[in-house]
Short mmCIF file of C-alpha atoms and ligand atoms in Angstrom, two decimals:
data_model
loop_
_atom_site.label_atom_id
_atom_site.label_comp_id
_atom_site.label_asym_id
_atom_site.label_seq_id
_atom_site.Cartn_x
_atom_site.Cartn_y
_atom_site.Cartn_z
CA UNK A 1 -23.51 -60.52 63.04
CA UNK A 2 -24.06 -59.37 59.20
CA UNK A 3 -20.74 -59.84 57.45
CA UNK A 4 -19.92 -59.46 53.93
CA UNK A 5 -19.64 -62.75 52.29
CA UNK A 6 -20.47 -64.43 48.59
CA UNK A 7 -24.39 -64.75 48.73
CA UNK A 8 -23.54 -68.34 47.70
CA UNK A 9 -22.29 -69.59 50.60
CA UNK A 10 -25.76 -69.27 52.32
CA UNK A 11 -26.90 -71.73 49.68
CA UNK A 12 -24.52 -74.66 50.69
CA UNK A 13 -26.16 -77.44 52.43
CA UNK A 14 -23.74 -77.90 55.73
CA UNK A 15 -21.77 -81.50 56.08
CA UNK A 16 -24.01 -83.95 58.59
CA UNK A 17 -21.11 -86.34 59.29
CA UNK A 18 -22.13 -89.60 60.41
CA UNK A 19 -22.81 -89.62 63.73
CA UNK A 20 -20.99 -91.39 66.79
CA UNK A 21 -22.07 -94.38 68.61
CA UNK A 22 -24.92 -93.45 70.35
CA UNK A 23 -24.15 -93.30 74.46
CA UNK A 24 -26.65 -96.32 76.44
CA UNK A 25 -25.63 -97.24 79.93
CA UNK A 26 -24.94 -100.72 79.57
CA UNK A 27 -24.53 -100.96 75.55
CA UNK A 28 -22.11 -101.58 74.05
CA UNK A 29 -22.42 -99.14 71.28
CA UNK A 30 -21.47 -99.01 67.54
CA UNK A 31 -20.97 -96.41 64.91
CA UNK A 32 -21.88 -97.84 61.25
CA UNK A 33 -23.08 -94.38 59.99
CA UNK A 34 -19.70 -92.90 58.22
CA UNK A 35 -18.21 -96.25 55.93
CA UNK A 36 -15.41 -96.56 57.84
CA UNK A 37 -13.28 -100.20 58.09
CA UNK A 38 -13.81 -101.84 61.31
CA UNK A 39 -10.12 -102.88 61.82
CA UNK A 40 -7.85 -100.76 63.63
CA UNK A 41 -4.72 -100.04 61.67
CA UNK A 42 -2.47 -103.00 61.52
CA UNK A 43 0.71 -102.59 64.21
CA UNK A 44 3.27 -102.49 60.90
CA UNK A 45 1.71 -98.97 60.78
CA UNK A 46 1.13 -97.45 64.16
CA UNK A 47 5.10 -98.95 64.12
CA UNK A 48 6.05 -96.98 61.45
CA UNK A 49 4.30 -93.61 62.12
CA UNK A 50 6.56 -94.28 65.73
CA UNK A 51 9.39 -94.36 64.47
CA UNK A 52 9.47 -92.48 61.01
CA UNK A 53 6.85 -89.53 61.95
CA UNK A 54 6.06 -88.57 64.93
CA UNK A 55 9.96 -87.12 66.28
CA UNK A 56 9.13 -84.97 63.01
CA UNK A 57 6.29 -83.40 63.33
CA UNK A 58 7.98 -79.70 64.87
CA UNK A 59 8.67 -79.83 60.46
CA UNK A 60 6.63 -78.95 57.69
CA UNK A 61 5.42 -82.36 55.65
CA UNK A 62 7.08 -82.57 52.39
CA UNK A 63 4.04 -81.24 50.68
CA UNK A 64 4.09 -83.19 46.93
CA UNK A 65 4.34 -86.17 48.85
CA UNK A 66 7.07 -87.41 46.36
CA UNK A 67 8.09 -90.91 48.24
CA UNK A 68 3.65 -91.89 48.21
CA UNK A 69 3.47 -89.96 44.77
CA UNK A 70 6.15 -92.25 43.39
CA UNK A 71 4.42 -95.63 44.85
CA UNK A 72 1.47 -94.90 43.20
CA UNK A 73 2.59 -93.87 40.01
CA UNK A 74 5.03 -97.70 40.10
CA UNK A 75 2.02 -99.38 40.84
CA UNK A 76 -0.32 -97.94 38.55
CA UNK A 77 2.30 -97.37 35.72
CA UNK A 78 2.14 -93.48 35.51
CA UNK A 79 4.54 -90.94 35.64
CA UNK A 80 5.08 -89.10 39.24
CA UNK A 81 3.72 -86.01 37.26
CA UNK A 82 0.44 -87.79 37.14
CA UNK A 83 -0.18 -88.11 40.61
CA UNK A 84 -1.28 -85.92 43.56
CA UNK A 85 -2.07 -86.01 46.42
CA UNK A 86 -5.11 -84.44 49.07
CA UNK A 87 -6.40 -84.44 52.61
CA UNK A 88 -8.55 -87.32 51.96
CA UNK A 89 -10.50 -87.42 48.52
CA UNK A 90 -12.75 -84.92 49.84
CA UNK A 91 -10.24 -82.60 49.18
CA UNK A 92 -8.81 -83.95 45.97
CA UNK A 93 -12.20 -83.79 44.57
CA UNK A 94 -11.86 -80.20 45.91
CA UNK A 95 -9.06 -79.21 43.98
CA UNK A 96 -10.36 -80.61 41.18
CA UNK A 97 -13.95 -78.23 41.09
CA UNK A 98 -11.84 -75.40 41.88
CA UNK A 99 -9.59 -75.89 39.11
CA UNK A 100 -11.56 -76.81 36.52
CA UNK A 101 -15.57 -74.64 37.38
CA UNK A 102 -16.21 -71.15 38.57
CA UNK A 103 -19.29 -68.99 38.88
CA UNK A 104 -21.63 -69.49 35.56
CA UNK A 105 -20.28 -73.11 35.20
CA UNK A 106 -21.75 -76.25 35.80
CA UNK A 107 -20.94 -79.09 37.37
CA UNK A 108 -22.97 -82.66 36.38
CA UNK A 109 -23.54 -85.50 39.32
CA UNK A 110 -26.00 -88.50 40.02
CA UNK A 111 -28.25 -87.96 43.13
CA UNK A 112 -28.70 -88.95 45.65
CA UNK A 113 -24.37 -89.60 45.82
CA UNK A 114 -21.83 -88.39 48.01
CA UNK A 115 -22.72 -85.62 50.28
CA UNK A 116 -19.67 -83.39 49.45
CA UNK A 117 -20.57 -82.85 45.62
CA UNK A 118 -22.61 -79.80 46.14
CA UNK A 119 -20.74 -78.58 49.13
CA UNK A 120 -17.35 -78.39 46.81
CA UNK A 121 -19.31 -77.03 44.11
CA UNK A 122 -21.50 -74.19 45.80
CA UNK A 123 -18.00 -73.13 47.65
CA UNK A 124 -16.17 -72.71 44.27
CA UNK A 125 -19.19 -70.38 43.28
CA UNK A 126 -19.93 -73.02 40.32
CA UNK A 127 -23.62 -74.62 39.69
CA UNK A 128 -24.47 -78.11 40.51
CA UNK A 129 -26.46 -79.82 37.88
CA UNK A 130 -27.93 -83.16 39.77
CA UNK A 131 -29.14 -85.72 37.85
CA UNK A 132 -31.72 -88.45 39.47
CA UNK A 133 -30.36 -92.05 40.50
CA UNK A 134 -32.28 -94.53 38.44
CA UNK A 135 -34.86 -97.33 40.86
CA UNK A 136 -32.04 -98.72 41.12
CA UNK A 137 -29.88 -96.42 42.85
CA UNK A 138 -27.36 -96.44 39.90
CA UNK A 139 -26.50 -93.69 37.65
CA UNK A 140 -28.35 -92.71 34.73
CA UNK A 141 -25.74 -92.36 32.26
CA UNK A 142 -28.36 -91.30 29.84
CA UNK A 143 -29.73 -88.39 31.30
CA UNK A 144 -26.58 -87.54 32.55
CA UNK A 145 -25.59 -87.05 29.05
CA UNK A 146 -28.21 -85.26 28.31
CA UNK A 147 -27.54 -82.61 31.29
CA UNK A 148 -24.12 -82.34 29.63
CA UNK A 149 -23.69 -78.22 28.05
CA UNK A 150 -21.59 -76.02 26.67
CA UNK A 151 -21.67 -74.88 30.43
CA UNK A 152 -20.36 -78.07 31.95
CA UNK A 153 -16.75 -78.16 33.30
CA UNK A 154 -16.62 -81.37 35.22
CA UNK A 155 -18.84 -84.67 34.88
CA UNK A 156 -18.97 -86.80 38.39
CA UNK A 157 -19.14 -90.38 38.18
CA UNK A 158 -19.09 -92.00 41.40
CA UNK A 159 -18.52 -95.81 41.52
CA UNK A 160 -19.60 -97.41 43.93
CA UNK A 161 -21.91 -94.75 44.80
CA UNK A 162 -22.23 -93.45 48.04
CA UNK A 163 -24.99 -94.03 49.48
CA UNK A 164 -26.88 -96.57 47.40
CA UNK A 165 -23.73 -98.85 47.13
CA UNK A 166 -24.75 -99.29 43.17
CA UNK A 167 -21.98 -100.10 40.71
CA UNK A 168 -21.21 -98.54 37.76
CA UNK A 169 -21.16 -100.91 34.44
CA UNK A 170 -18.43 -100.33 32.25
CA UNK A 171 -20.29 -99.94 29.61
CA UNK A 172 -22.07 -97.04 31.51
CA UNK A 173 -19.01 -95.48 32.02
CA UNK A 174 -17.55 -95.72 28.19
CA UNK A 175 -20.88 -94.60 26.91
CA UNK A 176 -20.38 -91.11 29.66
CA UNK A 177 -16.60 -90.61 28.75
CA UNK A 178 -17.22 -90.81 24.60
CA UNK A 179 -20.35 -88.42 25.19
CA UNK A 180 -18.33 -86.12 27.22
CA UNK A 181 -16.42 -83.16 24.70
CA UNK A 182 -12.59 -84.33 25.10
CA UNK A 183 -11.84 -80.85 27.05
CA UNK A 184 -14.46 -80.98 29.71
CA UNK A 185 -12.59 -82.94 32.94
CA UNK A 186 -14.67 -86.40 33.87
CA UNK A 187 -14.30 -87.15 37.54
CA UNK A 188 -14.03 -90.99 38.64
CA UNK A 189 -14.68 -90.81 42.06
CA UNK A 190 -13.41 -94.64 43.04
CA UNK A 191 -13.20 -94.19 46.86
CA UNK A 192 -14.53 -98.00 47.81
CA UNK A 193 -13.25 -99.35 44.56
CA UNK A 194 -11.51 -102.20 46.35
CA UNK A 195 -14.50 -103.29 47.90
CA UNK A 196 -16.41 -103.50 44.46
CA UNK A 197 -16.87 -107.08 43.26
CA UNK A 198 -18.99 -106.72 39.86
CA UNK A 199 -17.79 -108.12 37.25
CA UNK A 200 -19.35 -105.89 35.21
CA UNK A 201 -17.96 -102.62 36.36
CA UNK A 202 -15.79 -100.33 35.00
CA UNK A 203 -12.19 -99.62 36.32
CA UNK A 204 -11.43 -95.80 35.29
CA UNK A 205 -7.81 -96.46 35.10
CA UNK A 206 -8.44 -98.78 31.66
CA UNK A 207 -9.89 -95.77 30.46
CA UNK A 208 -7.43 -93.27 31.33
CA UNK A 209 -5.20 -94.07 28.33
CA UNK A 210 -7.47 -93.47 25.66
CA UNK A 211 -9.11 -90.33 27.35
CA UNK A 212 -6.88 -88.13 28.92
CA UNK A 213 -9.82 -86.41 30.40
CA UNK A 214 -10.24 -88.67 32.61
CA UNK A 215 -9.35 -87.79 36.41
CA UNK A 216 -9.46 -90.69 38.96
CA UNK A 217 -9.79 -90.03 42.80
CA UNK A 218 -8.60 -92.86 45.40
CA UNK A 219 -8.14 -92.51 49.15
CA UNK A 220 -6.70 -94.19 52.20
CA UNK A 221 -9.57 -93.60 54.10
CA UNK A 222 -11.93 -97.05 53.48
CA UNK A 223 -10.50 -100.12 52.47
CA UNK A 224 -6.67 -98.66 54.30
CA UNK A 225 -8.60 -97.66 57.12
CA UNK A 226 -6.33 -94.76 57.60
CA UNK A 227 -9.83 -92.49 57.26
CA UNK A 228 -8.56 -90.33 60.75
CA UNK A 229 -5.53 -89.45 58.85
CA UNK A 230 -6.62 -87.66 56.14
CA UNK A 231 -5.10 -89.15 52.76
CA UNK A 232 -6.45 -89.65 49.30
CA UNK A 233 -4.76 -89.24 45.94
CA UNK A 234 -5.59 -88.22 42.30
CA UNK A 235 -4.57 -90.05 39.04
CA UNK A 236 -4.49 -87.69 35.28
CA UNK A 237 -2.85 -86.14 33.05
CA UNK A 238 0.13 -84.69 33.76
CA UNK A 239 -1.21 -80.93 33.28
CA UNK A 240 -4.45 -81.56 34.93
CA UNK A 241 -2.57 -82.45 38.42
CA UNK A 242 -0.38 -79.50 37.86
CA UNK A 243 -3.26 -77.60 37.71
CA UNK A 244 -4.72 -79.18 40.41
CA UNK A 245 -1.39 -78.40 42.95
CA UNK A 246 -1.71 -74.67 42.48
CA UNK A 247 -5.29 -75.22 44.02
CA UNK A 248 -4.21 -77.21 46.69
CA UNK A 249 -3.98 -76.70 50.49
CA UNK A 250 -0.12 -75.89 50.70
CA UNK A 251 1.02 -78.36 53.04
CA UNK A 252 -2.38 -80.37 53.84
CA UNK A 253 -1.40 -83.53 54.15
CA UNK A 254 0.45 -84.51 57.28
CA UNK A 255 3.76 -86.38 57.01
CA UNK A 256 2.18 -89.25 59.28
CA UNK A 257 -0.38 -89.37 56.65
CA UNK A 258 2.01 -89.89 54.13
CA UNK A 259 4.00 -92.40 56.72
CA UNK A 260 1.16 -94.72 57.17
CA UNK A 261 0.16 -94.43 53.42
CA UNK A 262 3.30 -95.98 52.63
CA UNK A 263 3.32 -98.28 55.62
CA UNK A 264 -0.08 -99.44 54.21
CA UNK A 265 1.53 -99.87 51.03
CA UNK A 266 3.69 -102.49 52.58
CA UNK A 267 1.20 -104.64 54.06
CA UNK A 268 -1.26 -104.57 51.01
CA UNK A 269 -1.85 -107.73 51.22
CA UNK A 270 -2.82 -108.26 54.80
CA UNK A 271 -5.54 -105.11 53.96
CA UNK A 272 -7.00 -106.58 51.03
CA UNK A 273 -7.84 -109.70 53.31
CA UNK A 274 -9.92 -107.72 55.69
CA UNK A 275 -11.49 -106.24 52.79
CA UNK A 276 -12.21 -109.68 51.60
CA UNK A 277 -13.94 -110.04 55.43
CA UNK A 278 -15.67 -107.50 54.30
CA UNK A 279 -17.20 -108.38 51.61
CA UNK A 280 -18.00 -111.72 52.78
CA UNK A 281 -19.92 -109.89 55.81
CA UNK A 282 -21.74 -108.05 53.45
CA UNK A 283 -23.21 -111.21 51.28
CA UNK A 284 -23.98 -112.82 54.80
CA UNK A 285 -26.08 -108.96 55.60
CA UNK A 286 -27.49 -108.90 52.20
CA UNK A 287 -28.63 -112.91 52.06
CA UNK A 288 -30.02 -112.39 55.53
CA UNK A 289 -31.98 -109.10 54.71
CA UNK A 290 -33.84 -110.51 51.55
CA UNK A 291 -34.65 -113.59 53.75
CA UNK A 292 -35.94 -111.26 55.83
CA UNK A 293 -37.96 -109.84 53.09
CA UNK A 294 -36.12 -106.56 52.11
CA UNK A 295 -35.45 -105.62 48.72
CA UNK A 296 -32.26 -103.65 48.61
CA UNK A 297 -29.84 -102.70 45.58
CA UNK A 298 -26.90 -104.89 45.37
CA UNK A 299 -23.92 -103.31 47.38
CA UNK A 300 -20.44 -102.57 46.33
CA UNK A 301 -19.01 -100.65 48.85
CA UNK A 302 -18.93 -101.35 52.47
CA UNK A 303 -22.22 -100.55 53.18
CA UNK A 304 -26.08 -101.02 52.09
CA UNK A 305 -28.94 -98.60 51.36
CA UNK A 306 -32.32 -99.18 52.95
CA UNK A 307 -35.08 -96.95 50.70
CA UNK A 308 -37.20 -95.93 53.68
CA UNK A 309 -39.24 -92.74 52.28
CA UNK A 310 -41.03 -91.23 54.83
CA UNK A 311 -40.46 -93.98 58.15
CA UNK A 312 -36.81 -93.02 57.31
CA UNK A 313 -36.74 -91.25 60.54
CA UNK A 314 -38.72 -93.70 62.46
CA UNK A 315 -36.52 -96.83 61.85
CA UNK A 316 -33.11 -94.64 62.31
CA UNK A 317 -34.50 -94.09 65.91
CA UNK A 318 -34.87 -97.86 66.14
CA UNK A 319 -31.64 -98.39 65.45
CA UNK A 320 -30.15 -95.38 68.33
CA UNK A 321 -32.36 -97.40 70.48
CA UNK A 322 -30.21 -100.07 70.53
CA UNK A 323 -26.94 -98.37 70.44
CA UNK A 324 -26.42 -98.26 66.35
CA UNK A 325 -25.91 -94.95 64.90
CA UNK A 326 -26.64 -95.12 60.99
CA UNK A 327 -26.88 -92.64 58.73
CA UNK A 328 -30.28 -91.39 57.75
CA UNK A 329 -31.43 -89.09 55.08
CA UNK A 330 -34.34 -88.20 55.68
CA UNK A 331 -37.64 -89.10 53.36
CA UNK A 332 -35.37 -91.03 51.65
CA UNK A 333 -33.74 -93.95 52.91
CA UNK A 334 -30.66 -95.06 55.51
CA UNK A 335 -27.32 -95.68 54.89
CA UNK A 336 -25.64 -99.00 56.80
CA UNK A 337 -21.89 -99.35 57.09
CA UNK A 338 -20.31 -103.23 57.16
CA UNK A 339 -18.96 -102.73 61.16
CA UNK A 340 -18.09 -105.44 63.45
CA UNK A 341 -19.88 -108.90 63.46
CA UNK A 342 -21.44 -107.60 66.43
CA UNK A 343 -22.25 -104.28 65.03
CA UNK A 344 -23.51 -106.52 62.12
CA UNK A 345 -25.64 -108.84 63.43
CA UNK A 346 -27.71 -106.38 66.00
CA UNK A 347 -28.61 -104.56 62.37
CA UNK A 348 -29.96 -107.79 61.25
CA UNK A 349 -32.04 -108.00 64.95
CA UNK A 350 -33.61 -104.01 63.99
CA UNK A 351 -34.18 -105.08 60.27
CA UNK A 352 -35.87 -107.98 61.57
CA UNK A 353 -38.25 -105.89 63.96
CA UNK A 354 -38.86 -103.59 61.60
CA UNK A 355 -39.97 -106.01 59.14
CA UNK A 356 -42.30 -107.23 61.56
CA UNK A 357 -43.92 -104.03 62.10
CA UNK A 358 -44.74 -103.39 57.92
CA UNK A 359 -41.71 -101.75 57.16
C1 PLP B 401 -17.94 -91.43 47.42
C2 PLP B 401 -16.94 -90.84 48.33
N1 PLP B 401 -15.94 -90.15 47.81
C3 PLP B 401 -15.01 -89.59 48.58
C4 PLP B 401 -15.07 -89.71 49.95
C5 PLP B 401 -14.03 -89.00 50.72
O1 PLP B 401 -13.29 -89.75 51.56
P1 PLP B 401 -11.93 -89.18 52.10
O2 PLP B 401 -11.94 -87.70 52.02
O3 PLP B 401 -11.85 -89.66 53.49
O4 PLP B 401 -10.88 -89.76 51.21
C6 PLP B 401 -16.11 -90.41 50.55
C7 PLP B 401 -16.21 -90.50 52.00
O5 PLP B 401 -17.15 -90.94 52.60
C8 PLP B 401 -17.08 -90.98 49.71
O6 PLP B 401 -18.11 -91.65 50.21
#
């Protein structure tokens, strides 16, 4: 049917989500295409979304989130008024573009980096300016500089980036946020921060104080595991996340979100060690790759980047052969999430192969 609609829509590239675990009579499959974490939630939290959330969900959620606003503002030593909450960072990041860029404004990224960017952009009718990852897959703070105008609203750092699991160096980072003019919003998009073990690297929040420009985006979704749930959370300056709330989806985030948030809160600890499983899963992938013979960028999220180029397609299928869905882009490269050992080591068996045959 021919509808009426803003031209600009037509231009947004759709969302390919990571797909399920491929279906193989007698596989056991495994889905290690969307950076999830492995673990189920922890029982302290399907306990407390029992008991505290579910005999309320005939109300509405209490939509600043004020008892999860006020954790996170203790912990990181804000004020409440510097804190809001989203469905997910997906939709923080949201708010954010739609606050801050509008048609004729432009919004600065790295690419290749997380495949939302020009989706929130194109929908808020503002222009995505992408600047090239360097060999590296890391940012390339200098020509991201230099794609800085008097048209850009919001500059996108994304640390680690999704997909090349490349950190950012703080230096990097300083040299972005003092090129930046001190009224033009600079996104840190930190969704696998916790997962990031460079020493180099920046943390946004030591920035925040001296450049109140500086917007930081977290989530629940990766190393809280809570990804089904639909939490994330955005750290600035006070009149920034005002802004930001007028934007948002009233009501968006569920009050069993914002009961296992602050479940997950409680049990830290206990999280933080599976995300040290993580990461030691990951150095036992990445040793066992480059024995294999692959060169691949250092990750620092829960996953790893295989530059593929044109047999991107062909070694994907490899891996749905075997019951491992990974995510592909195509001509470019694939995208491997840390999953079970299991999950793990059959990746290592397809890398292995694939090696073998000249990839
Ligand atoms: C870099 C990056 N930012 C943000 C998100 C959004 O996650 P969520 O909306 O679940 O918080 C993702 C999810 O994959 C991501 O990779």
């Amino acid at each position: 049917m021919s509808y009426r609609h803003r031209p600009i829509v037509d231009t947004i590239p759709g969302y390919r989500q990571g797909k399920p675990a491929p279906a193989l009579p007698g596989v056991h499959s495994y889905k290690v295409s969307s950076n999830e974490n492995p673990f189920g939630p922890l029982p302290s939290v399907t306990k407390a979304i029992a008991e505290h959330a579910l005999e309320r969900i005939n109300r509405y959620p209490d939509m600043r989130g004020w008892e999860v606003v006020s954790r996170i503002a203790d912990r990181y030593g804000l004020a409440p008024e510097q804190v809001q909450l989203g469905c997910g960072s997906t939709e923080i990041i949201t708010q954010l573009v739609s606050l801050v860029a509008g048609p004729g404004d432009e919004v600065v990224y790295p690419w290749r980096s997380f495949e939302a960017y020009p989706i929130i952009v194109a929908g808020a009718g503002a222009t995505s300016v992408q600047v090239p990852n360097r060999p590296d897959g890391s940012h390339d703070v200098d020509a991201m500089i230099a794609a800085v105008t008097d048209r850009t609203r919001l500059v996108i750092l994304n640390n680690p980036n999704n997909p090349t699991s490349a950190s950012l160096a703080d230096e990097d980072a300083r040299r972005v946020v003092a090129a930046v003019p001190a009224d033009v919003i600079v996104l840190f998009d930190e969704a696998y921060f916790q997962f990031n073990t460079d020493p180099d690297t920046s943390v946004a929040k030591d920035l925040m104080h001296d450049h109140p420009n500086i917007v930081i985006a977290h989530t629940f979704s990766k190393a809280y595991g809570l990804a089904g749930l639909r939490i994330g959370y955005a750290m600035g300056a006070a009149d920034v996340i005002e802004g930001m709330q007028k934007v948002a989806l009233p009501f968006g985030v569920s009050d069993v979100a914002q009961q296992a948030a602050l479940a997950s809160m409680d049990v830290r600890d206990e999280l933080m060690r599976r995300v040290d499983d993580i990461v030691v899963e990951r150095g036992r992938m990445v040793a066992a790759l480059r024995e294999q013979g692959w060169t691949l960028p250092e990750p620092y999220g829960n996953f790893f980047w295989l530059e593929l180029g044109k047999r991107t397609a062909e070694a994907a299928d490899r891996f749905t052969a075997v019951g491992l869905s990974v995510r592909a882009f195509p001509d470019e490269g694939i995208r491997i999430s840390i999953g079970e050992r299991f999950a793990n080591d059959r990746v290592l068996e397809v890398c292995a192969a694939l090696r073998d045959e000249g990839f």
